Each structure stands twice: as C-alpha cells, then as structure tokens.
XYZ file of C-alpha atoms in Angstrom:
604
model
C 0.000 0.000 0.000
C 3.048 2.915 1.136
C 4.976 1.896 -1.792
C 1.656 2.308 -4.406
C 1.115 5.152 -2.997
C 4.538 6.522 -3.296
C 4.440 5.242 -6.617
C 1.358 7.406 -7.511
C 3.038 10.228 -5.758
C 6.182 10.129 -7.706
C 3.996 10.361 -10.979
C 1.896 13.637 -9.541
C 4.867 15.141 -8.708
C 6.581 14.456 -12.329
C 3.026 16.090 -13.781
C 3.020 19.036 -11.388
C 6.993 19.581 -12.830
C 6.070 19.139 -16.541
C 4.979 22.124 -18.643
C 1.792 20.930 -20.068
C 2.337 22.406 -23.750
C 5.908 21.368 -24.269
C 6.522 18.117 -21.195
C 9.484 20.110 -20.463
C 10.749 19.917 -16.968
C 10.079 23.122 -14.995
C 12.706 24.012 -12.222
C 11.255 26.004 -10.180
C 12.340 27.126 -6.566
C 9.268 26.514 -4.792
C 5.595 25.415 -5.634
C 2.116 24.382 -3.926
C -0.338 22.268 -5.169
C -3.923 22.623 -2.720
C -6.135 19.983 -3.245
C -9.946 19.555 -2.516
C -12.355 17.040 -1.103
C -8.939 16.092 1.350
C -6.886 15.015 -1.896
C -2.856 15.602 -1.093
C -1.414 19.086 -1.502
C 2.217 18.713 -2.553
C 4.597 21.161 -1.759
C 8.219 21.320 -3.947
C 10.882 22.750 -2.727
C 14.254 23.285 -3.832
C 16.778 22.432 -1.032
C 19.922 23.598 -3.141
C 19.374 27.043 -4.810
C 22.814 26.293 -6.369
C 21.482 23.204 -8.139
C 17.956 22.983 -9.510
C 18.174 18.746 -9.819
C 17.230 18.069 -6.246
C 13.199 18.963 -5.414
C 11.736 17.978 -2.404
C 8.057 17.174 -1.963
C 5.689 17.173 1.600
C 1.888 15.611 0.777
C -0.489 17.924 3.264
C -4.027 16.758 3.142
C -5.943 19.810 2.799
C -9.666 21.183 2.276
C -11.045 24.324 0.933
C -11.697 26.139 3.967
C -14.312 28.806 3.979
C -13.987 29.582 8.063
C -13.741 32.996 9.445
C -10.246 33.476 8.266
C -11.728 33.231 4.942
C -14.419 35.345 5.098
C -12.310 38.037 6.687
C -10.435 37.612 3.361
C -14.040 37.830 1.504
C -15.082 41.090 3.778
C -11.346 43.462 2.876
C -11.958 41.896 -1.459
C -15.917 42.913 -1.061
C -14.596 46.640 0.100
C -12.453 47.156 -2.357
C -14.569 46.124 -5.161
C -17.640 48.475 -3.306
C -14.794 51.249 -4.089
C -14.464 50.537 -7.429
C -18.032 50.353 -8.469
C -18.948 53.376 -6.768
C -16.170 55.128 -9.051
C -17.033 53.497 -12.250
C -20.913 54.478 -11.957
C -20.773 57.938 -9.964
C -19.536 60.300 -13.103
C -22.435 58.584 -15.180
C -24.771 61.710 -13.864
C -21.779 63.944 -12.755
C -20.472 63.698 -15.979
C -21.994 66.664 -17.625
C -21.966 68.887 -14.950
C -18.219 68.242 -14.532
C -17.656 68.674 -18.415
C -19.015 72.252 -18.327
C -17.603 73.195 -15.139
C -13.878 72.737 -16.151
C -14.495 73.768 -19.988
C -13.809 70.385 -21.587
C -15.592 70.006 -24.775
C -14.626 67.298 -27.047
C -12.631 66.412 -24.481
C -15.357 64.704 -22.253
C -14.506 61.606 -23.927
C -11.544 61.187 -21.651
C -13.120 61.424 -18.605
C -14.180 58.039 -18.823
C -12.077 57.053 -21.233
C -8.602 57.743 -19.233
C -9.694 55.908 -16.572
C -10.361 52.554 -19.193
C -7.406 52.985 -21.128
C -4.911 53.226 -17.681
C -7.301 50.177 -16.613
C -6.641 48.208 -19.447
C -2.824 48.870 -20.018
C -1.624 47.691 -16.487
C -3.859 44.781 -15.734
C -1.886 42.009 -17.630
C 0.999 43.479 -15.903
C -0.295 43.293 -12.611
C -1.731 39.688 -13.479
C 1.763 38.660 -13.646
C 3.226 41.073 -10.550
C 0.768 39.092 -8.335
C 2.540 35.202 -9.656
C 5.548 36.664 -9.141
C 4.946 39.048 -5.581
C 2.374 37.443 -4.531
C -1.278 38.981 -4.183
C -1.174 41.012 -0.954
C 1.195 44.077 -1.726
C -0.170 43.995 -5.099
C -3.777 44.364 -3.689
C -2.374 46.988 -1.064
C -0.582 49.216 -3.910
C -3.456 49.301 -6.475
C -6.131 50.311 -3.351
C -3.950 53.205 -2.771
C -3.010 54.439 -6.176
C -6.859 54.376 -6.505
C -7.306 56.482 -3.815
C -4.551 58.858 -4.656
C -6.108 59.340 -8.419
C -9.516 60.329 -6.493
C -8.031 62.946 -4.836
C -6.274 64.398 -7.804
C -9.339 64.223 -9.713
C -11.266 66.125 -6.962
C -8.486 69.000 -6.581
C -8.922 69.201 -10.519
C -8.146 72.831 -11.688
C -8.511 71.714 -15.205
C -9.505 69.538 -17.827
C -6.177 67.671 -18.069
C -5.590 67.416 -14.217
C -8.841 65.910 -14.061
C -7.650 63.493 -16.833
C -4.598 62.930 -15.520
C -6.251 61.553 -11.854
C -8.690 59.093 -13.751
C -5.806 57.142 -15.524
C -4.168 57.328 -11.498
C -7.356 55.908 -10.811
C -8.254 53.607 -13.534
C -4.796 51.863 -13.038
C -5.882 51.551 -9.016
C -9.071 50.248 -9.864
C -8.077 47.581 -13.048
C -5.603 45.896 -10.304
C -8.487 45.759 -7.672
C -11.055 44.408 -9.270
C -9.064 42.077 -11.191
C -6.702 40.820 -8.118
C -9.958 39.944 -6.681
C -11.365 37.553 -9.225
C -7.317 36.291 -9.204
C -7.600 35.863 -4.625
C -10.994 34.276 -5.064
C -9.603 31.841 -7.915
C -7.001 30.967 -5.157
C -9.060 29.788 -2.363
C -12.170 28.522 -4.439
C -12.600 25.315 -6.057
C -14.199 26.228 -10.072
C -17.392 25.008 -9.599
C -18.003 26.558 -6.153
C -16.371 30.018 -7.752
C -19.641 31.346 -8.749
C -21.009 31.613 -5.867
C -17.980 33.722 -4.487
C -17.762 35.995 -7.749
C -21.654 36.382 -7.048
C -21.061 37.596 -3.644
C -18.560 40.291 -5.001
C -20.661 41.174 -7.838
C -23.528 41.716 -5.525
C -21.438 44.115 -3.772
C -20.488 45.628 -6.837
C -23.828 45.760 -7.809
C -25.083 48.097 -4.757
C -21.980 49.846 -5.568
C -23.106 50.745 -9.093
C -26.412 51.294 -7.670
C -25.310 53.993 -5.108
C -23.273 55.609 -7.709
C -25.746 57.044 -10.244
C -27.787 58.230 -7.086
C -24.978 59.491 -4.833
C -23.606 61.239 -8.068
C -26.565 63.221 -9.042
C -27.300 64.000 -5.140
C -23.711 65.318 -5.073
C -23.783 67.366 -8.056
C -27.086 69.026 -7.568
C -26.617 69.994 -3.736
C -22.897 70.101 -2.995
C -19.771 70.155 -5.749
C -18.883 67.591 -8.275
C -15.624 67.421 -6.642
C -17.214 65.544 -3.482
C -17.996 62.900 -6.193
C -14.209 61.802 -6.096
C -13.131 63.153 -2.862
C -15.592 60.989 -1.141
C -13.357 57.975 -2.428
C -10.754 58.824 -0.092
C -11.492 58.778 3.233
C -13.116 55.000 2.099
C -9.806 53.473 -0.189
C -8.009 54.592 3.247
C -10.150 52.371 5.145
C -9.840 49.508 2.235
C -6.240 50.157 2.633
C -5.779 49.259 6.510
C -8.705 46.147 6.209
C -6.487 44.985 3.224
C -2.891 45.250 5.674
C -4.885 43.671 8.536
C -7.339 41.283 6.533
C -4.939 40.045 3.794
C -2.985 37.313 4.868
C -2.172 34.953 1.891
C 1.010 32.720 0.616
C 3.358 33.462 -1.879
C 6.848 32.149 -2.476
C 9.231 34.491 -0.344
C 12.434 32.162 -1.664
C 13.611 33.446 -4.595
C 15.629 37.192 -4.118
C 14.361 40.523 -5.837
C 16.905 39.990 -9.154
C 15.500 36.607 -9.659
C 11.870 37.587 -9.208
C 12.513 40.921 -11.385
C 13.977 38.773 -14.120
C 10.593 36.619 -14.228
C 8.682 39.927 -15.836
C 8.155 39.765 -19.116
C 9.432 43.814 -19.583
C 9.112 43.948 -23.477
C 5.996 42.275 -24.053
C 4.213 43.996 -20.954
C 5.870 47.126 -22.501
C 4.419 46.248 -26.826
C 1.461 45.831 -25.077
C 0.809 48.449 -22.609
C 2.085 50.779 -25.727
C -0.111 49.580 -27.837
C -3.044 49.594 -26.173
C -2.797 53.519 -25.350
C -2.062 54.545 -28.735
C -4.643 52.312 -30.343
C -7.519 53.665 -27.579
C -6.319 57.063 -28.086
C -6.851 56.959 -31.915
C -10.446 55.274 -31.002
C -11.351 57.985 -28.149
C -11.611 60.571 -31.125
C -12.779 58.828 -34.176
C -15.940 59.846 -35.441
C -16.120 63.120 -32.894
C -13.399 65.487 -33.245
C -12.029 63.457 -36.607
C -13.239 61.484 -39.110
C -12.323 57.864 -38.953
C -10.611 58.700 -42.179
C -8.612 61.199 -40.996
C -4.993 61.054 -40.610
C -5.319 61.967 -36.521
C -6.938 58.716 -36.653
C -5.709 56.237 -38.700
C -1.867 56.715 -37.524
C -2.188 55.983 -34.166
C -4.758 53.665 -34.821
C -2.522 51.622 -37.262
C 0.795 52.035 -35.142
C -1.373 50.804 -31.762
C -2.477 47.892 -34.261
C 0.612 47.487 -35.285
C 2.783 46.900 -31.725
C -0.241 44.927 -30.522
C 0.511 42.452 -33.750
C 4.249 42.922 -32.648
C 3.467 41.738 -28.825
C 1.184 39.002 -30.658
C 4.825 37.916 -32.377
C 7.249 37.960 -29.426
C 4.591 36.198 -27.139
C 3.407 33.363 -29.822
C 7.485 32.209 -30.642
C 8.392 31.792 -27.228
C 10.695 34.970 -27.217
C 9.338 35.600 -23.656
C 10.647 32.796 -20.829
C 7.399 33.736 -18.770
C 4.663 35.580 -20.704
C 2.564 38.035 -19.821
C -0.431 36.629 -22.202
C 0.326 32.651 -22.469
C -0.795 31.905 -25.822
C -1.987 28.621 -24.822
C -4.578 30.517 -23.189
C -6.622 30.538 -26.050
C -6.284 27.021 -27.383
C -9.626 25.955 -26.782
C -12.510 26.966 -28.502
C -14.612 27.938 -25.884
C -11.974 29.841 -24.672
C -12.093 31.997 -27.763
C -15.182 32.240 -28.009
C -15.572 33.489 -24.523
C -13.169 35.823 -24.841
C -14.396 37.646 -27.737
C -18.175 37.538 -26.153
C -16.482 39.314 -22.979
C -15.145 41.910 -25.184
C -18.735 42.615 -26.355
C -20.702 41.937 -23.472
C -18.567 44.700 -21.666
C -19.072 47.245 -24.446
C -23.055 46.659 -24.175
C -22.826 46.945 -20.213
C -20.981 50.264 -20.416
C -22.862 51.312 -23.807
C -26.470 50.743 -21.526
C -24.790 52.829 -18.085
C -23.309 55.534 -20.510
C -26.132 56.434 -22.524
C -29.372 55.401 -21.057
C -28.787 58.427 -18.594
C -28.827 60.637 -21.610
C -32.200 59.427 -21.976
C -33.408 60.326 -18.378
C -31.367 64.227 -18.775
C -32.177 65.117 -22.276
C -35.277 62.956 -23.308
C -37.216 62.749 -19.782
C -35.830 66.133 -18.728
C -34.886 64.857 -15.164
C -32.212 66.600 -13.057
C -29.086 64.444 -12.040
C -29.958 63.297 -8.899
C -33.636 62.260 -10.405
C -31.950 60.286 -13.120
C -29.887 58.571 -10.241
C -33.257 57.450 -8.673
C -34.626 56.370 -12.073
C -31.758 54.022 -12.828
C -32.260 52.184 -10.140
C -34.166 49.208 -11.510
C -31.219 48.072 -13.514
C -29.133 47.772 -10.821
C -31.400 46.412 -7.771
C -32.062 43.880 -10.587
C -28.954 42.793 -12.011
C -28.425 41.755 -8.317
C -30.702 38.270 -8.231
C -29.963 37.726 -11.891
C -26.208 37.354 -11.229
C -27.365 35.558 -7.949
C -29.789 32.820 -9.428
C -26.574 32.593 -12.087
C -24.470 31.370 -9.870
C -26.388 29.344 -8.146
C -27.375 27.333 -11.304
C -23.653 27.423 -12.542
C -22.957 25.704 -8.899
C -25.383 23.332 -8.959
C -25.200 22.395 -12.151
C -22.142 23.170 -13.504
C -23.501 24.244 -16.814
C -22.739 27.517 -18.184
C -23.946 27.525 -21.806
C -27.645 27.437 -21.333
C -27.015 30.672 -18.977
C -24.875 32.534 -21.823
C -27.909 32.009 -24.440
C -31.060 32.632 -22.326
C -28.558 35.386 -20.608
C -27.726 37.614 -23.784
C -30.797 36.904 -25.423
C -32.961 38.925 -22.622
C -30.066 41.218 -22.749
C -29.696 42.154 -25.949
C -33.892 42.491 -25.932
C -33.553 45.167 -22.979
C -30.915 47.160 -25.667
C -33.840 47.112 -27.922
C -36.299 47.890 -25.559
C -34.595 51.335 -25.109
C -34.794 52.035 -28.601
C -38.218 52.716 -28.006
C -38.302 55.184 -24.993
C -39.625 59.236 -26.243
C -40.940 61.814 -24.215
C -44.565 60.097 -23.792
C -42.980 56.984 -22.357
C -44.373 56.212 -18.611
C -42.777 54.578 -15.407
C -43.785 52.163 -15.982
C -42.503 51.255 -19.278
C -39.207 52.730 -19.062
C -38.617 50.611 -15.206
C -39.733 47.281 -17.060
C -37.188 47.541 -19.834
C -34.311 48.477 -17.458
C -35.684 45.432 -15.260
C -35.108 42.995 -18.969
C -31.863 44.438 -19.660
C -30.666 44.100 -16.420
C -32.009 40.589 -15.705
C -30.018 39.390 -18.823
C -26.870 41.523 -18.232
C -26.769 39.390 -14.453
C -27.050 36.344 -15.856
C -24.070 36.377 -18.398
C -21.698 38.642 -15.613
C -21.170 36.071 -13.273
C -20.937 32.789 -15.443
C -17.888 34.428 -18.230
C -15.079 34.274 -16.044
C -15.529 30.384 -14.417
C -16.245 29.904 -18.536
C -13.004 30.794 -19.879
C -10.978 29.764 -16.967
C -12.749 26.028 -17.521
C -10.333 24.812 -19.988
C -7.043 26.670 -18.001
C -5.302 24.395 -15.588
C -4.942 26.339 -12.141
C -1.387 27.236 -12.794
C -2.547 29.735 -15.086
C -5.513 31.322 -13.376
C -3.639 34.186 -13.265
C -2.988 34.937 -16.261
C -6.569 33.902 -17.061
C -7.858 36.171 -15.052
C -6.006 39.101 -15.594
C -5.931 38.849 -19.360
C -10.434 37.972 -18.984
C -10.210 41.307 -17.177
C -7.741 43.061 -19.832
C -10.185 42.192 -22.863
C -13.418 43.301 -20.292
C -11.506 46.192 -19.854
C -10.893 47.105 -23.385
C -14.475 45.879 -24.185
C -15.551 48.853 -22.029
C -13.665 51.552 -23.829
C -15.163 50.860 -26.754
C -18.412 51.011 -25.035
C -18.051 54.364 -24.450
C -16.474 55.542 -27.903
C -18.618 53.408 -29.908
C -21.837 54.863 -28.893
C -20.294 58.445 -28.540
C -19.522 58.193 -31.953
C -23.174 57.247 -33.170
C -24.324 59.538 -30.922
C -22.151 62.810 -32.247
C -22.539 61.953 -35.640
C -26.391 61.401 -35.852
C -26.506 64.888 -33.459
C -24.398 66.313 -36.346
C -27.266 64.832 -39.111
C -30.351 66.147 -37.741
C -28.992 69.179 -36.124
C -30.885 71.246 -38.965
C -34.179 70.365 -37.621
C -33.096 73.045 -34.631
C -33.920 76.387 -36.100
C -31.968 78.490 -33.472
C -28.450 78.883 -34.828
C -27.014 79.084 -31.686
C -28.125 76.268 -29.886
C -27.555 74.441 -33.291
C -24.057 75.220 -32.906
C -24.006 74.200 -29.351
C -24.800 70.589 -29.758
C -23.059 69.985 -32.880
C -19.595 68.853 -33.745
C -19.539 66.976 -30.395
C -21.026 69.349 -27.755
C -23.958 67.345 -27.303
C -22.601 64.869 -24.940
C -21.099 68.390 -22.647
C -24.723 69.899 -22.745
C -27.077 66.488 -21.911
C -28.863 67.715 -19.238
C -32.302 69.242 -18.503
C -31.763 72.706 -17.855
C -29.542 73.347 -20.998
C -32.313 72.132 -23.019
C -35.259 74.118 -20.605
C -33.249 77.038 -21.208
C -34.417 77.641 -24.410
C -38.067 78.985 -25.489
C -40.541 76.643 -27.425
C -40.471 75.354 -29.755
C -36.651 75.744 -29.680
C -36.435 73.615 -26.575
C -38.554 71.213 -28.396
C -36.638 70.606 -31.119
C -33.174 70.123 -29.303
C -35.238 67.392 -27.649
C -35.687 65.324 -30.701
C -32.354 66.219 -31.477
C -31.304 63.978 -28.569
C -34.408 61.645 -28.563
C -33.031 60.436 -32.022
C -29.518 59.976 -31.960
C -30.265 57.843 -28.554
C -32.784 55.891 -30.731
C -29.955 55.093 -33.132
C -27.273 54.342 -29.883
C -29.785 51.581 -28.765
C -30.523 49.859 -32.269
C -26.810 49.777 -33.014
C -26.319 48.157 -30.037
C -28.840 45.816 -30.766
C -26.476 44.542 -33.795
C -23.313 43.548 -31.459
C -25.743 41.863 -29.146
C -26.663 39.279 -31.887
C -23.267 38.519 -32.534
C -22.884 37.449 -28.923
C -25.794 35.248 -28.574
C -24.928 33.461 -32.252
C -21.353 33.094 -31.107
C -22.570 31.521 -27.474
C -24.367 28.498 -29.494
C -20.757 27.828 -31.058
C -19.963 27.025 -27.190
C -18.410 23.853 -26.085
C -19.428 22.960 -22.481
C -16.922 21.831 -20.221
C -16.911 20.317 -16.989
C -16.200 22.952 -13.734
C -13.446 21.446 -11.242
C -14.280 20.234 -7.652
C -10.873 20.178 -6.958
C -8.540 23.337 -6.261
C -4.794 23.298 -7.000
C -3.035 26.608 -5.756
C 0.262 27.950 -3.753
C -1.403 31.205 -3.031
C -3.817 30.104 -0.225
C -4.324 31.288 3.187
C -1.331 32.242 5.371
C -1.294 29.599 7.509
C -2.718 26.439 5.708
C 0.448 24.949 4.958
C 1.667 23.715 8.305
C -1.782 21.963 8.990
C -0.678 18.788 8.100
C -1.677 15.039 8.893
C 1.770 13.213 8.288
C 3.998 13.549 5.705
C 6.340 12.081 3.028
C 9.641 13.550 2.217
C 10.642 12.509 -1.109
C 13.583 13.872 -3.835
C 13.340 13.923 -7.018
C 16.848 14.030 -9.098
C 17.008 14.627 -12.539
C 18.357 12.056 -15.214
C 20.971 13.764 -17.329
C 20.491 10.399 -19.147
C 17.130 10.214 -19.482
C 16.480 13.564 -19.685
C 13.209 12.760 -16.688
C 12.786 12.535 -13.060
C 13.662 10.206 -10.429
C 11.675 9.665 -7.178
C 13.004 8.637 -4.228
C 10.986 7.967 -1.150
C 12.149 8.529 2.332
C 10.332 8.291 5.888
C-alpha cells in the first residue's frame, strides 16, 4: 500500500513539474499544489538554490476552507470592489456637470475614457506582478493608487488634471477588481467560484447602484468634486482592512533579481504601448475626426501594429514567462468566450453611458432624479447574477445561462430604442428590469467559462488577461456609442432652427450639454426641437447596439461545455494552511541527465 502510494506520488509530482504544452521539466524554486475534497497538496521545494536537480516534496491533506479566516479575506476583497463600483458608476450623472464646469468640450470623452485605457494597459501586468509578488502588496498598492487618483481628480483645476487623476485611478481600480477575481480563484474550487464571484458582484452591484444616485445627489446639492473626494477617506479604510485582513502565501524564496527577471518587460511594454495609442486613436474617431482622418488612422494603425508585434514575441516563445500565455486561447470555448467578454462589456458600459442621456435630455430629469430612475437596472442585475451562480454551482452548466442570458439582454438594448418623451414609469422601469435581468445572468458565469479549460497554474494569467479584454471591451463602449451619438446629433442638427443652440450641440457638444436645464433654457419650440435632437440619436445608440448583441448570442451556441473542477490546485492560499498537516512524506526527485526525466526517491 506505502509503496503504491509513493508510486502514484512520484507520478503527480513528475506532472506538477512538466509544462503541459511542451513536457518540459520546470525548475522552479518553490511550488504548492492545494487539493480539494482532502486530496494531497504537494509542496516542492528546492533544497539547493545552487542546483535545480534536487526537489523535495511534503503531501499535506488539505480542504477548501471557507472559516472565518476566509471570510475576513471575503469582507477586505468585497470593500475594495464596493470602491471601485462606486467610481465606475458615480460620473455617469456627474459627468456633464463636470464637463461644463472645467471647460472640456470634445474632451469629455476622456473622462471616462482615461480611466479605461490606464485600466486596461496595467492589468496584464499586474496579473503577472501578483505570480511573481504574490497577491497582498499587489492588492495593497493598487487600493492606494486608486485612492490617490480620487483625490487628484477632486483637486482638478482643469480639464487635463482631471484626466490625468482618472488614468491614477483607472490603473488603481483595473488591479483591484481584477486581483480579486485572481484571490478568489485561489481559495475557491471552479465550480463553487460562482457563488464567491456572485457575492462580489452583488457588492459591486449596490456599488453601481449607489453611484448614479450618490452622483446626481452630489452634483445638484454640494460640488462635483465631493464625487471623487468621497473615495478617499473610504480606499483609506480599504487600505488598513487589506494590511490587517490580507494574509495569503506566496513564495518568499527566490531574491528581488531573480523575481525581477521573471517579468516579461518587453511584451508587458508592446502591449501596454499599444493599447494607449490604439484607444487614443479610437477615443476621437468619429467626434473630433473622421475615422478617415490622418489623426486617426496613424495611431490607430501604429497601436495595431505593436499589438501584432506583442502578438509575435509572445506566440514564438521569445518571452521565458509571458505576460499573455498563448496557450490561453487554445480551446474553442476559450475563444469564443473571450471575444463575447469583449462585447458583453461594451453593451454593459454602452447601456450605463447612454441610457442616462435618456433620463437628462429625453425625460428632462435633473441628475440626482436620473440617479433614482436608474435604479431598476441595478437592484435587478443583483438576483440575476445571484440565481446565475447558483445554477452554474449546482449544475455546472454555463452555456444554457450565456444564451437565455444575452438573449434577454440584448432584448432590454432594444427595448430602449423605443423610450420618447410620452414613455411612462412604468414602461421605461420594465425595460431596465429585462436588460438588467439578462446583463446578471451572463456577468457572473464568463469568467468560471473561460478559466474552464485553463489548468490552475494559469488562473492568473486567465484572469487578468479575462479582465484586460473586459476592460478594453468597455472603452469601446463608451467611444462606440459616442460616436453614433455625435454623428447622428451632427445629421439632424438642422431640424433646430436656433443657430445658436444648433451650434451648441453639434460637432460633439452634445454629450457636454445632456442635461435638462440646458435644453429648458431655451423657449418653445426651440427647446422642443433640441429634444428630438437627442431623442433620435439615442434611438440610433440603442438599435446599433442591438447589432453587437446578436453577434454574442450566435457566437454563445458555437460554445463547447466543459466540466467545472471540484478540486482546487493553488500555492497562493491562506497564510497559515500549509503547516496543517496530517503526516507527511519527504521525497527527492533528481534529474536524469540520461534520461532527460525525473527520479523519485521515497524517504520516511
């Protein structure tokens, strides 16, 4: 019996120490395998950091844990994501108000879209800072470079100050978020995951439903600033819950020059490049230049361009540890996942962009009404992602979810196609009550999707790339619609006979002035006409949208389903986990210059 067991030991520990693309042995100082269900966890160490041939292995029988020390872990990740909700939805009905106030014209575009484009550009980066730091500092860092961008963006004195803070803060909010979804991935089995993801989304969820609210409140009785200075005072508090809170493993071995030399520097630096010169180009096509214009198409082909170039050195193997593993993407539900994430993210943040338009230039609500009027889509995207995850654990199916999911999601984008000026409660609560329904049950069921077919050595990576192409997805959720939306403004802006306010909302000055009291402030039938002005190019916004949804749902029934795994394989668990154990075997394992494999060698 001992020496079948060592024998099926010895082979574990020659799979754990083969790269699964290539069977080439990995040496590697140190590395922790957590199983489930009370399967072994197998530890390898390396004794001799002189010579790599000599590993040492210690079986723990372990369980996924989900005591107070976890939850503790749960309450300092559910903060942090609260934080960045709050920030991602707040500006949705401060946005105009801060526009005017600092003068920013075509400009606006950047006040979301710094924030996504500094998201974006630094989360496969950080991906890879947390395998190679560990998650806790990483965590810490990002909280407060969130919290330092808020209070830059609330001492704004101008436009670009305020632009500056939201990249601060969209880099501090891409690594919470993300880092998150990574810690969860850590100490949850797959199939269980949903339930935790649900948990955070919930929280996210009340966060995005405060924001709208809290923002308009803000704006109407205090000082847009307060909408980003009130982020302080709570990322401090995230910060000292994360210190205290925190507590997880990571390999402390290996020095500072060997950890450095693990980042991949020139394909996190193709890619970060790339990314901000290709979103750049995209944040003023259509608005302040043509698409045909050479202010677009030269950054847009040179971002293109170094992307293809990071696609080159990370395909051939030029990188020892990439930032992007390639083999990330050799399954086809993995593709197809990934590309629906893209454009499920661009719907999300198409829908909380623009359907607040609708409220402010449509309805004619104030802010902090339109903050009260969105909140059906967000009390409701709540139980969808909930019920979601509770079918995902329970069943462990995720394609069904994805098809009924976007298919009452992309029918709420239609639905808002159809909201004018005689449109009641009613009717306009209902359709955000579809849309959001839908939107829940495809958030919470992507991620476990595409990190199906990834063995658990890579759910970093996973995750923070998932999180990269959500990220990106949500850029061009903003400058996709804003581009509809300026250029249909620009088409039926001679139906407004008043030359001056025609001039006002055209060439992209429509977004800066969406809000009731610019259009009140104008006599009839003046007033009226800016108001189909808006009501139309909104009507286009949602039926485009429509479009991208039904690529989504036909690309879901390409879906393979895969099995979720019980079982949990990780070296980044709780702090103290590894010196529970119940008896141990000590084994080496030399390598065969000869036979170019392992040995195993048992000892008691």
């Amino acid at each position: 019996m001992a020496s079948s067991s060592l024998s099926n030991l010895g082979q574990m520990v020659k799979d754990a120490a083969k790269d699964g693309n290539t069977g080439k042995t990995v040496n590697t100082a140190e590395s922790t395998i957590q199983a489930h269900d009370g399967e072994p966890r197998i530890e390898l160490k390396n004794d001799d950091r002189n010579d790599d041939s000599s590993i040492q292995a210690k079986v723990v029988m372990s369980t996924f844990d989900n005591g107070p020390r976890f939850w503790a872990v749960m309450t300092s990740l559910a903060l942090t994501s609260f934080l960045a909700s709050l920030e991602n939805s707040v500006v949705v009905t401060s946005g105009p108000a801060i526009v005017a106030d600092l003068e920013m014209g075509e400009e606006y575009v950047w006040v979301a879209n710094a924030f996504f484009v500094c998201c974006a550009a630094v989360q496969p980066l950080l991906g890879q800072l947390c395998n190679i730091f560990g998650r806790r500092w990483v965590m810490i860092c990002v909280t407060a470079l969130f919290t330092l961008g808020s209070g830059i963006c609330g001492g704004a004195t101008s436009g670009s100050m305020l632009i500056a803070g939201r990249g601060v803060q969209g880099a501090g909010s891409g690594g919470v978020v993300m880092i998150a979804h990574i810690i969860l991935a850590d100490l949850v089995p797959l199939r269980q995951r949903g339930n935790y993801i649900a948990i955070l989304m919930a929280v996210y969820g009340i966060g995005l439903t405060i924001g709208p609210l809290l923002g308009g409140a803000i704006v109407d009785s205090i000082s847009w600033r307060w909408v980003f200075y009130i982020n302080v005072p709570i990322g401090a508090l995230a910060v000292v819950v994360l210190y205290l809170l925190l507590r997880l493993n990571h390999n402390k071995a290996t020095t500072l020059g060997e950890k450095m030399k693990r980042i991949d520097w020139v394909g996190n630096s193709l890619l970060i490049t790339g990314t901000i010169v290709m979103l750049y180009a995209l944040t003023y096509a259509g608005g302040k230049y043509t698409w045909a214009s050479w202010h677009t198409l030269v950054p847009l082909l040179v971002g293109v361009f170094v992307v293809l170039l990071f696609g080159v050195w990370e395909v051939y193997g030029l990188a020892s540890e990439p930032v992007i593993p390639p083999r990330l993407f050799h399954h086809r539900t993995s593709l197809i996942v990934a590309v629906n994430t893209f454009l499920y993210w661009m719907l999300v943040y198409w829908g909380m962009y623009f359907l607040p338009l609708t409220f402010q230039t449509v309805f004619l609500f104030s802010a902090e009404r339109t903050g009260v009027s969105l909140l059906p889509m967000s009390l409701v995207s709540i139980p969808g992602t909930a019920l979601a995850a509770m079918a995902l654990s329970r069943w462990g199916k995720f394609k069904l979810l994805h098809l009924v999911g976007e298919a009452i999601f992309t029918l709420g984008l239609g639905l808002f196609a159809l909201q004018w000026e005689g449109s009641t409660t009613a009717e306009w609560a209902t359709f955000q009550c579809v849309w959001a329904l839908g939107a829940g049950m495809v958030m919470d069921t992507l991620l476990p999707a595409f990190q199906a077919p990834v063995p658990e050595s890579d759910q970093a990576a996973a995750t923070a790339t998932w999180a990269f192409i959500r990220t990106v997805g949500g850029v061009w959720g903003v400058a996709v619609p804003a581009t509809i939306f300026n250029n249909r403004v620009d088409q039926l802006a001679y139906t407004i006979s008043d030359p001056h306010a025609r001039q006002l909302v055209s060439a992209g000055g429509a977004y800066q002035h969406a809000y009731a009291s610019f259009i009140e402030s104008f006599p009839d039938p003046v007033s009226g006409e800016v108001r189909a002005v808006y009501r139309g190019a909104l009507k286009l916004v949602f039926l485009a949208s429509v479009c991208f949804g039904g690529v989504a749902f036909l690309l879901f029934t390409l879906e393979k389903e895969l099995p979720l795994r019980k079982s949990l394989e990780t070296e980044y668990g709780l702090e103290d986990t590894r010196t529970k154990a119940s008896g141990s075997v000590k084994a080496d394992i030399e390598k065969s210059p000869e036979q170019g494999g392992l040995q195993f060698h048992s000892s008691q």
